Amino acid sequence: MSLIAITNPHIEELIRAAQKSKRGRIIFNYHTYAADPVQRMLNAIEPGSYVQPHKHENPDKPEVFIILKGRIAVIIYDDTGEIDDFIILDREEGHFGAEVPPRTWHSIIALESGTVIYEVKHGPYDPTTDKVFAPWAPAENHPQTGEFLLQVTKKLNRFVE
């Protein structure tokens, strides 16, 4: 077994890959198998990349986000899709991480190009049960994802101002 290091060259490589990606993001897994009890990953995400609001409840899983580079909003919604709480993760501001409880609607929005976060959640990972997607938010490839992101960002800006 050897040490797993998170290095700047690796982060920069992921940023370039995310910028070229159709989805505007790329995930690099540090866990070896989907069945591993702890899922650990880097997520390089660009502004405009849509992460559909979702929750983890089968089984219940908290999710942890730690900012490595850039700025990202971690948003919690109520059952109707209204913003219930949020934090802007930004190392310069001293906001380094957030933990979302199980069964909580949430999403992330990159606010700066070159944003990279470290994510941790319980395994195992089963793509058929890992996420329950919010019925009040458009699916990832829906034409209204851009409008949804714009509206959420406007609401965040009102809270911040």
Coordinates of C-alpha atoms in Angstrom, one line a residue:
M1 CA 0.0 0.0 0.0
S2 CA 1.3 3.4 -0.8
L3 CA 0.5 7.0 0.0
I4 CA -2.1 8.7 -2.1
A5 CA -1.1 12.3 -2.7
I6 CA -3.2 15.1 -4.1
T7 CA -0.8 17.3 -6.0
N8 CA -1.1 20.5 -8.0
P9 CA 0.0 18.9 -11.3
H10 CA -2.8 16.4 -10.9
I11 CA -5.3 19.1 -10.1
E12 CA -4.2 21.1 -13.1
E13 CA -4.6 18.0 -15.3
L14 CA -8.1 17.5 -14.0
I15 CA -9.0 21.2 -14.6
R16 CA -7.9 20.9 -18.3
A17 CA -9.9 17.7 -18.7
A18 CA -13.0 19.4 -17.1
Q19 CA -12.7 22.4 -19.4
K20 CA -12.7 20.0 -22.4
S21 CA -15.5 17.8 -21.1
K22 CA -19.0 18.2 -22.6
R23 CA -20.4 18.1 -19.0
G24 CA -17.9 20.7 -17.8
R25 CA -16.6 18.5 -15.1
I26 CA -14.5 15.4 -14.5
I27 CA -14.3 13.1 -11.5
F28 CA -11.2 11.2 -10.4
N29 CA -11.8 8.4 -8.0
Y30 CA -9.3 7.6 -5.3
H31 CA -11.3 4.5 -4.2
T32 CA -10.6 1.3 -6.1
Y33 CA -14.0 -0.3 -6.3
A34 CA -17.6 0.8 -6.3
A35 CA -18.0 -1.6 -3.3
D36 CA -15.4 0.2 -1.2
P37 CA -16.9 1.4 2.1
V38 CA -15.7 5.0 1.6
Q39 CA -15.9 6.7 -1.7
R40 CA -13.2 9.4 -2.2
M41 CA -12.9 11.5 -5.3
L42 CA -11.7 14.8 -6.8
N43 CA -14.3 16.7 -8.8
A44 CA -13.0 19.4 -11.2
I45 CA -16.0 21.4 -12.2
E46 CA -16.5 24.5 -14.3
P47 CA -19.1 27.2 -14.1
G48 CA -22.2 26.2 -16.1
S49 CA -21.8 22.5 -15.3
Y50 CA -25.2 21.3 -14.0
V51 CA -25.3 19.0 -11.1
Q52 CA -29.0 18.1 -10.7
P53 CA -30.2 18.5 -7.1
H54 CA -30.4 15.1 -5.4
K55 CA -30.3 13.3 -2.1
H56 CA -28.8 10.1 -0.8
E57 CA -31.2 7.9 1.1
N58 CA -30.8 4.3 0.0
P59 CA -28.9 3.8 2.1
D60 CA -28.6 7.1 4.0
K61 CA -25.2 8.8 3.2
P62 CA -23.8 12.1 4.3
E63 CA -21.6 13.8 1.7
V64 CA -18.6 15.9 2.4
F65 CA -17.1 18.6 0.1
I66 CA -13.7 20.2 0.7
I67 CA -12.5 23.0 -1.6
L68 CA -9.0 22.6 -3.0
K69 CA -9.1 25.3 -5.7
G70 CA -11.6 27.9 -6.9
R71 CA -15.0 28.7 -5.5
I72 CA -18.2 26.6 -5.3
A73 CA -21.6 26.9 -3.8
V74 CA -23.0 23.9 -1.8
I75 CA -26.7 24.4 -1.7
I76 CA -29.4 22.7 0.4
Y77 CA -33.0 22.8 -0.8
D78 CA -36.3 22.1 0.9
D79 CA -38.8 19.6 -0.6
T80 CA -40.3 22.3 -2.9
G81 CA -37.0 23.4 -4.4
E82 CA -36.5 26.6 -2.4
I83 CA -33.0 27.2 -1.1
D84 CA -32.9 26.3 2.6
D85 CA -29.2 26.9 3.3
F86 CA -25.9 27.3 1.4
I87 CA -22.3 28.0 1.8
I88 CA -19.7 29.4 -0.6
L89 CA -16.6 27.3 -0.3
D90 CA -13.6 29.6 -0.8
R91 CA -10.2 29.0 0.7
E92 CA -9.4 32.8 0.6
E93 CA -12.5 33.4 2.8
G94 CA -11.7 30.6 5.2
H95 CA -14.7 28.5 4.1
F96 CA -13.0 25.1 3.5
G97 CA -15.7 22.5 3.5
A98 CA -19.3 21.4 4.1
E99 CA -21.1 18.2 5.1
V100 CA -24.6 17.6 3.7
P101 CA -26.7 15.3 5.9
P102 CA -28.4 12.2 4.5
R103 CA -31.9 12.6 2.9
T104 CA -31.1 16.3 2.1
W105 CA -31.7 17.8 -1.3
H106 CA -28.5 19.4 -2.4
S107 CA -26.4 20.5 -5.4
I108 CA -23.2 22.3 -6.1
I109 CA -22.5 25.1 -8.5
A110 CA -19.0 26.1 -9.5
L111 CA -18.5 29.9 -9.3
E112 CA -15.0 30.2 -10.7
S113 CA -13.2 28.5 -13.6
G114 CA -10.7 25.9 -12.4
T115 CA -12.7 24.8 -9.3
V116 CA -11.7 21.5 -7.7
I117 CA -13.3 19.8 -4.7
Y118 CA -12.5 16.7 -2.7
E119 CA -15.6 14.7 -2.1
V120 CA -16.2 11.9 0.5
K121 CA -19.2 9.8 1.1
H122 CA -20.0 6.3 2.4
G123 CA -20.0 3.4 -0.1
P124 CA -20.8 1.2 -1.6
Y125 CA -21.7 3.0 -4.8
D126 CA -24.6 1.6 -6.8
P127 CA -25.6 3.9 -9.7
T128 CA -29.2 2.6 -9.6
T129 CA -29.8 3.7 -5.9
D130 CA -27.0 6.2 -5.0
K131 CA -29.1 9.3 -5.8
V132 CA -32.7 10.3 -5.7
F133 CA -33.1 13.2 -8.1
A134 CA -35.3 16.2 -7.2
P135 CA -38.6 16.1 -9.1
W136 CA -38.7 19.9 -9.2
A137 CA -35.4 20.3 -11.0
P138 CA -34.6 19.6 -14.7
A139 CA -32.7 16.4 -15.6
E140 CA -29.1 16.9 -16.6
N141 CA -29.6 17.0 -20.3
H142 CA -32.8 19.0 -20.3
P143 CA -32.8 22.3 -22.2
Q144 CA -33.9 24.2 -19.1
T145 CA -30.7 23.4 -17.0
G146 CA -29.1 26.7 -17.9
E147 CA -32.2 28.6 -16.8
F148 CA -32.3 26.6 -13.6
L149 CA -28.6 27.4 -12.8
L150 CA -29.2 31.1 -13.6
Q151 CA -32.2 31.3 -11.2
V152 CA -30.4 29.5 -8.4
T153 CA -27.3 31.8 -8.9
K154 CA -29.5 34.9 -8.8
K155 CA -31.1 33.7 -5.5
L156 CA -27.7 33.1 -4.0
N157 CA -26.5 36.5 -5.1
R158 CA -29.5 38.1 -3.3
F159 CA -28.6 36.2 -0.1
V160 CA -24.9 37.3 -0.3
E161 CA -25.5 40.9 -1.1

